[in-house]
mmCIF file of C-alpha atoms in Angstrom:
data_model
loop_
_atom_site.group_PDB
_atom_site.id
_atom_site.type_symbol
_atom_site.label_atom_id
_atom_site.label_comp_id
_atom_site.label_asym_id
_atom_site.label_seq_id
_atom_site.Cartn_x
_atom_site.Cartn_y
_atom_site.Cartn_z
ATOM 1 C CA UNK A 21 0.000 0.000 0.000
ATOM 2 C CA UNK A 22 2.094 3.250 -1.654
ATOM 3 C CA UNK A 23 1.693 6.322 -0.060
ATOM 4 C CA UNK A 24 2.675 9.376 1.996
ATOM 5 C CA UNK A 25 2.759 9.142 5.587
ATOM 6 C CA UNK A 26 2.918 12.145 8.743
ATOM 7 C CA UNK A 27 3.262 12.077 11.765
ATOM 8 C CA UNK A 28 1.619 13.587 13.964
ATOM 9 C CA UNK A 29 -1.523 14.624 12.806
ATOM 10 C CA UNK A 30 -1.424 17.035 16.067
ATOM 11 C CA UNK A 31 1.152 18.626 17.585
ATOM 12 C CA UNK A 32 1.323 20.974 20.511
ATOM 13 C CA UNK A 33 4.616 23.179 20.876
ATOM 14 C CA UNK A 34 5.038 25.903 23.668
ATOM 15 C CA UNK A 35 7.007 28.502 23.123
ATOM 16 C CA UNK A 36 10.694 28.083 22.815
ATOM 17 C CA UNK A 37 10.839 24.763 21.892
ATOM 18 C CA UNK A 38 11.502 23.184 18.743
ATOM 19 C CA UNK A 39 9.368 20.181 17.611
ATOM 20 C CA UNK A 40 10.070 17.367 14.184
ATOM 21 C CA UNK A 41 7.731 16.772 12.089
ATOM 22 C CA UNK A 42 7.880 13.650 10.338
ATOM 23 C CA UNK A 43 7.345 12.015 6.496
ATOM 24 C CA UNK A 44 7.810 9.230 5.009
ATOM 25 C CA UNK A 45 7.314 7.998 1.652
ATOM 26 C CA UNK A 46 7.288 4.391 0.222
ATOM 27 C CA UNK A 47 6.332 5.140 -3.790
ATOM 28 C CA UNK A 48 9.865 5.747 -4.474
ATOM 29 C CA UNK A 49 10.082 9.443 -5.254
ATOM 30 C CA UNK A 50 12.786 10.934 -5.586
ATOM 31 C CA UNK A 51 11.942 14.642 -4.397
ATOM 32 C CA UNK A 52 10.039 15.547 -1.635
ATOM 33 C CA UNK A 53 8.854 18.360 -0.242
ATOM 34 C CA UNK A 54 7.561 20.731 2.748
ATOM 35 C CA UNK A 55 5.150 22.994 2.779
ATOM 36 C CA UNK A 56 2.743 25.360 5.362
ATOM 37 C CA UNK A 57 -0.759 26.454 4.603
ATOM 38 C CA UNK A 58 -2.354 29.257 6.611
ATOM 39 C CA UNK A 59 -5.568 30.273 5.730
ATOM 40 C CA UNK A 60 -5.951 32.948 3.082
ATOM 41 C CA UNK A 61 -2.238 32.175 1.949
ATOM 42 C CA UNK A 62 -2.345 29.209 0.003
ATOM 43 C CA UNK A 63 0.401 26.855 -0.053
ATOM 44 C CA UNK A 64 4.364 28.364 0.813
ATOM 45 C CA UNK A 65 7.221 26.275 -0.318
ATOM 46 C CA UNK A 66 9.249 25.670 3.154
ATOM 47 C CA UNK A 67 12.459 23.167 1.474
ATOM 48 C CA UNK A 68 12.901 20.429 -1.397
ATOM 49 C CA UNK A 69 15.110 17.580 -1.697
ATOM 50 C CA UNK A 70 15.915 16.429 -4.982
ATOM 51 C CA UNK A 71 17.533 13.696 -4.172
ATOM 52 C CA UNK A 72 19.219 12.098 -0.888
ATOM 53 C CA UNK A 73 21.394 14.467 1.063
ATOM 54 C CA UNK A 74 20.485 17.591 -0.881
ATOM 55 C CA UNK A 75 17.992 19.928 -0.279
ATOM 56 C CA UNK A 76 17.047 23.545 -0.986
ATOM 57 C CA UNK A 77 15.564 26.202 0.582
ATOM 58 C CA UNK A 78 11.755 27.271 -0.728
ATOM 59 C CA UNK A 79 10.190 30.177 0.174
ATOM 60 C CA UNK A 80 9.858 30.538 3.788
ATOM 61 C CA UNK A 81 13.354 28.574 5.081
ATOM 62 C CA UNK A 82 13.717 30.824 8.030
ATOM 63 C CA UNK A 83 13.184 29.188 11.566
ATOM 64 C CA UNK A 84 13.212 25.395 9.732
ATOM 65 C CA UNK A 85 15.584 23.035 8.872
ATOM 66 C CA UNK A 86 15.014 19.402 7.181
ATOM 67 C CA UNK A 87 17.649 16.592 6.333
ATOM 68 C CA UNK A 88 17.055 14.022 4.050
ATOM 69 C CA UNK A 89 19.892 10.757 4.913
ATOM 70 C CA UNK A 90 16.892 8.463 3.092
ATOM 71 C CA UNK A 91 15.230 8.472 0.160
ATOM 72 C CA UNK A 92 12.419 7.385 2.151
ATOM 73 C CA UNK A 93 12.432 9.973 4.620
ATOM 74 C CA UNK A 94 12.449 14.061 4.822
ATOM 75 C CA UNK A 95 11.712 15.356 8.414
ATOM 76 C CA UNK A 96 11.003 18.994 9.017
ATOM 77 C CA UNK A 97 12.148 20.809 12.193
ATOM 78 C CA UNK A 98 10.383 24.007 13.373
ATOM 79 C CA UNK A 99 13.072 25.654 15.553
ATOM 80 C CA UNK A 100 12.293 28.265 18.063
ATOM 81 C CA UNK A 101 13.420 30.765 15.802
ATOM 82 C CA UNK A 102 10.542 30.428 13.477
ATOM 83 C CA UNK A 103 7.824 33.210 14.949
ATOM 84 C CA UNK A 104 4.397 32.170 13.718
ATOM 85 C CA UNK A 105 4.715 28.409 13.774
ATOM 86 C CA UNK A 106 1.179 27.509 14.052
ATOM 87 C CA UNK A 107 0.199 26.504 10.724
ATOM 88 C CA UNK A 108 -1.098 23.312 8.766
ATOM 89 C CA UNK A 109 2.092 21.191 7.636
ATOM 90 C CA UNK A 110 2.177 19.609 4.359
ATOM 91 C CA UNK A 111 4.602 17.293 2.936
ATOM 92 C CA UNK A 112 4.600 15.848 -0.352
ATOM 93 C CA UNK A 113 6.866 13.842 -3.058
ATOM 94 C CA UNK A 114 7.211 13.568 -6.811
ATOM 95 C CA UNK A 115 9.026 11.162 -9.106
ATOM 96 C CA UNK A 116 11.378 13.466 -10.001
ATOM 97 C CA UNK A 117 12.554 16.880 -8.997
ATOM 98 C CA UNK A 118 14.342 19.567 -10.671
ATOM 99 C CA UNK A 119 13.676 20.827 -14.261
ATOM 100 C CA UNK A 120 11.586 17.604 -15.326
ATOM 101 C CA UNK A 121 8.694 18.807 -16.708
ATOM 102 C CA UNK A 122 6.176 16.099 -15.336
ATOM 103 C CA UNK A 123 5.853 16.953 -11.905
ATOM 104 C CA UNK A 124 2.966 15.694 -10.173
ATOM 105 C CA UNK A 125 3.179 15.960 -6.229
ATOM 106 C CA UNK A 126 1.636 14.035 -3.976
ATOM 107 C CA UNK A 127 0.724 14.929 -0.390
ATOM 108 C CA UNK A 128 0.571 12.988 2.715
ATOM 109 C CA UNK A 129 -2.234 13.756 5.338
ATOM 110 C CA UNK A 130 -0.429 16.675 7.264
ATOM 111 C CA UNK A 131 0.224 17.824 10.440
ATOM 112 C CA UNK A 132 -1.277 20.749 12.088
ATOM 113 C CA UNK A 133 0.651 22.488 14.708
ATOM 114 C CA UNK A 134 -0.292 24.760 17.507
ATOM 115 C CA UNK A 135 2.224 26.915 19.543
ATOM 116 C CA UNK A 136 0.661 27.241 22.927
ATOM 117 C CA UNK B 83 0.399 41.014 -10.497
ATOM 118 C CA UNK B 84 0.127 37.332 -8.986
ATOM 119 C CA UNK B 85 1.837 34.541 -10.941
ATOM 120 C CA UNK B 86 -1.495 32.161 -10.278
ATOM 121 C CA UNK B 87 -4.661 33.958 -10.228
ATOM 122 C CA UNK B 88 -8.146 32.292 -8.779
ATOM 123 C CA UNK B 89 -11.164 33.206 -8.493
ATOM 124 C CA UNK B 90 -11.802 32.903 -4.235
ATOM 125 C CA UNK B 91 -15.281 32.539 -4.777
ATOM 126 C CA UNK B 92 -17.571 30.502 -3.104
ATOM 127 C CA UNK B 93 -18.589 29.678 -6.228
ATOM 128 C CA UNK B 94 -22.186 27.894 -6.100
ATOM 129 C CA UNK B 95 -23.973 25.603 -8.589
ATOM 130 C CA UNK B 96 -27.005 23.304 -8.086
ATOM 131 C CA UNK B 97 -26.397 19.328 -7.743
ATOM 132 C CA UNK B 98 -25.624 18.091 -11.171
ATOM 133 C CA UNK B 99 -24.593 21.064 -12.875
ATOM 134 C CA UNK B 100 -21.833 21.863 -14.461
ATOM 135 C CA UNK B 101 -18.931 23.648 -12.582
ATOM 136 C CA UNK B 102 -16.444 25.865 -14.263
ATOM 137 C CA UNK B 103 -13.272 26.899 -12.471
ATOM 138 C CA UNK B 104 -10.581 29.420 -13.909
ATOM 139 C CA UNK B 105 -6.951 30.087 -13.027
ATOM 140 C CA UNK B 106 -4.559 32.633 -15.147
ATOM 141 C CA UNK B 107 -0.775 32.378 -15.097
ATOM 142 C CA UNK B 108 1.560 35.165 -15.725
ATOM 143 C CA UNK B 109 4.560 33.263 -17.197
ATOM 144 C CA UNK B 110 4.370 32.097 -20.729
ATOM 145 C CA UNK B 111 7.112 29.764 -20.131
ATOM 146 C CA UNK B 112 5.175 27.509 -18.053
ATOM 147 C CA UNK B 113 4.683 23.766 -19.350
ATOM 148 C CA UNK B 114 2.947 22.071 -16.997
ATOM 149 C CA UNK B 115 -0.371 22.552 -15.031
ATOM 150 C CA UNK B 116 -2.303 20.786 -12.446
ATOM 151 C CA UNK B 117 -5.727 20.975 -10.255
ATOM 152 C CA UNK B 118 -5.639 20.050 -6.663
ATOM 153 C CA UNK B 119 -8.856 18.955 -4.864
ATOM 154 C CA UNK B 120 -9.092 20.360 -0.900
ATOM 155 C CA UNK B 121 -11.411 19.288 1.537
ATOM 156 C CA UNK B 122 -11.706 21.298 4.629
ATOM 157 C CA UNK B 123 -8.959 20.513 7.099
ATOM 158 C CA UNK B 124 -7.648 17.601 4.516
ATOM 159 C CA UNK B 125 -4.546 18.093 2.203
ATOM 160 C CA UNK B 126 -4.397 18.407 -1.437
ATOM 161 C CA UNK B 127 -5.382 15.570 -3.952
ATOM 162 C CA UNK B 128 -4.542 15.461 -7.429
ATOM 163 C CA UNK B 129 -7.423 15.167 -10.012
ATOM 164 C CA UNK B 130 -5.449 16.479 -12.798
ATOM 165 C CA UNK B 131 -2.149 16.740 -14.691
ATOM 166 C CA UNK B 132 -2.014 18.382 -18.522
ATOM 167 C CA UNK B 133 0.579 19.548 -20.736
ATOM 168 C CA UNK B 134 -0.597 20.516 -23.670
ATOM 169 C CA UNK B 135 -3.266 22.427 -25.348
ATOM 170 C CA UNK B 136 -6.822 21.549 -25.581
ATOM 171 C CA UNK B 137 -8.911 19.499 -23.706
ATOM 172 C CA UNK B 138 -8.309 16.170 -20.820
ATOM 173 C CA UNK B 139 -10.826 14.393 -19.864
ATOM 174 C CA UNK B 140 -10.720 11.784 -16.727
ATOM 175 C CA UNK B 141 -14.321 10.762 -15.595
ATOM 176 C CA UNK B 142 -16.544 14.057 -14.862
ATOM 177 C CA UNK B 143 -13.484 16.188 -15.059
ATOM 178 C CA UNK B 144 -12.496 18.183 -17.827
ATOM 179 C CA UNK B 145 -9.190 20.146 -17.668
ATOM 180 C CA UNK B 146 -8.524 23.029 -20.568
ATOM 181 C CA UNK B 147 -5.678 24.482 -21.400
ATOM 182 C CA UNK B 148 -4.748 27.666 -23.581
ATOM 183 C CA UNK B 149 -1.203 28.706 -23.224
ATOM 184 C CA UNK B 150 -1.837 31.497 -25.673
ATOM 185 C CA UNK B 151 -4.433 33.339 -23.337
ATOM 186 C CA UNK B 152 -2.146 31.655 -20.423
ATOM 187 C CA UNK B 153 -5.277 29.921 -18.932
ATOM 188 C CA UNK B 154 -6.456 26.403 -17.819
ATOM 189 C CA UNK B 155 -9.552 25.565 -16.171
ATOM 190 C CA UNK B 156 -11.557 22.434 -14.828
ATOM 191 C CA UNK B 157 -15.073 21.517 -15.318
ATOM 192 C CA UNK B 158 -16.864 19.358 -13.757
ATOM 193 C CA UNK B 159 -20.074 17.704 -14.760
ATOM 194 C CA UNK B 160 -22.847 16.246 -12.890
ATOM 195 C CA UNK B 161 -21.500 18.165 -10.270
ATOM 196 C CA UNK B 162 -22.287 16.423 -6.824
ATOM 197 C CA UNK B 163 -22.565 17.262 -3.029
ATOM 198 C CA UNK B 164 -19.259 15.379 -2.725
ATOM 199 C CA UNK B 165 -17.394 17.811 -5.073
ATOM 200 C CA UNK B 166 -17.696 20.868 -2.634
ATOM 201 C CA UNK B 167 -14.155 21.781 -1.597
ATOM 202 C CA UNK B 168 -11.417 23.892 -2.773
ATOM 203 C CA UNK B 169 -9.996 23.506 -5.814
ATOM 204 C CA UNK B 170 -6.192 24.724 -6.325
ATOM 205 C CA UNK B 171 -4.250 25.407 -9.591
ATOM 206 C CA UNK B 172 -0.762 25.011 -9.798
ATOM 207 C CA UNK B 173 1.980 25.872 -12.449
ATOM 208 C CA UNK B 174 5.245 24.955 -13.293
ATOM 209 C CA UNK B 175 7.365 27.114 -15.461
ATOM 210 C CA UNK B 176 9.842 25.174 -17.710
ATOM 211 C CA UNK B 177 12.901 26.528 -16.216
ATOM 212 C CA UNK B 178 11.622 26.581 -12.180
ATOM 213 C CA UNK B 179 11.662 23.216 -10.206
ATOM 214 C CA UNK B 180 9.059 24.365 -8.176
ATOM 215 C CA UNK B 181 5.594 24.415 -8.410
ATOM 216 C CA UNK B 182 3.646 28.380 -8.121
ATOM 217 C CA UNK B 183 0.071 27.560 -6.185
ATOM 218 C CA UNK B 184 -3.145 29.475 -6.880
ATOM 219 C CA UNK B 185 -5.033 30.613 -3.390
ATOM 220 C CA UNK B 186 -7.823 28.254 -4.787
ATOM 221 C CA UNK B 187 -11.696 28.294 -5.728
ATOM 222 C CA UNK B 188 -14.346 27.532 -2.871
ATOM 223 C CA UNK B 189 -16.909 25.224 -5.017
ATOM 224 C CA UNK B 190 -20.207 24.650 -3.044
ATOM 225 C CA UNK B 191 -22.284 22.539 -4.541
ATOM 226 C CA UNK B 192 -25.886 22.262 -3.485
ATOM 227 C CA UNK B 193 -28.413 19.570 -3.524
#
């Protein structure tokens, strides 16, 4: 059963701390991605990883950081340094990254956080 | 000017009409185009992918595209109960890995 995993679908943070988010991916993709939704926004690119052990900063880097040691796996930290953390947490994986034209993503459930 | 543009809506159609959404895209470079299904509180589901001009068709759902008036849009048929949710463009230039998201269309369908 392929699909996108995250974990948790909840998450309470207080202030100060800094809280990982997890995905995980068993379809084989080759890029993955983060992203936060707050309402009225739309979707904000947070990093990408291309492939294992590389990633990029999207959008909105600052206060995150992600590393990707497995193809299967891309965890997002929200550091303490990130001001407005509650959000809805998206992450999401394609076959292949970069400047390939055929790009579909596909998301995993989410995770909402709440800074308390 | 915004690189994805949506209509917010709510946009509201009677049970098994047909619902037209629109989304405009600045960059003419852009190659490839998709439409995102949101429930409330859910993430993002794919309904479709196209590339090239003219018309896809997958089920109920038509996707259009015309890169010369830099638009695509999705219609769906028979709309039903079921199909209210937001619906999100997103575009892909040929030279950008990422993907540039609309805000998305609020689609209400009533029965």
């Amino acid at each position: 059963d392929g699909g996108i995993t995250q974990s948790p679908k909840y998450l309470f943070r207080k202030e100060g701390q800094n809280v990982t988010l997890s995905c995980e991916q068993n379809l084989n993709h080759d890029a993955m991605y983060w992203y936060r939704q707050d309402p009225g926004q739309g979707l904000r690119l947070i990093y990408y990883s291309q492939i294992v052990n590389d990633f990029q900063k999207g959008d909105i880097a600052e206060g995150y950081s992600v590393s990707r040691e497995k193809k299967e796996s891309f965890p997002l930290t929200v550091t303490s340094a990130q001001k407005n953390p509650t959000a809805f947490y998206l992450c999401a994986s394609s076959i292949a990254g970069g400047f390939s034209s055929y790009n579909e993503q596909f998301f995993g459930p989410g995770t909402r956080l709440t800074v308390l | 000017q915004k690189e994805v543009e949506q209509n917010s809506g709510p946009l509201s159609v009677p049970e098994g009409a047909i619902a037209s959404l629109n989304c405009t895209y600045s960059d003419r470079g852009s190659q490839s185009f998709f439409w995102y299904r949101q429930y409330s509180g859910k993430s993002p589901e794919l309904i479709m992918s196209i590339y090239s001009n003219g018309d896809k068709e997958d089920g109920r759902f038509t996707a259009q595209l015309n890169k010369a008036s830099q638009y695509v849009s999705l219609l769906i048929r028979d709309s039903q109960p079921s199909d209210s949710a937001t619906y999100l463009c997103a575009v892909k230039a040929g030279n950008n890995r990422k993907l540039i998201w609309g805000l998305g269309t609020s689609l209400a369908v009533n029965p």
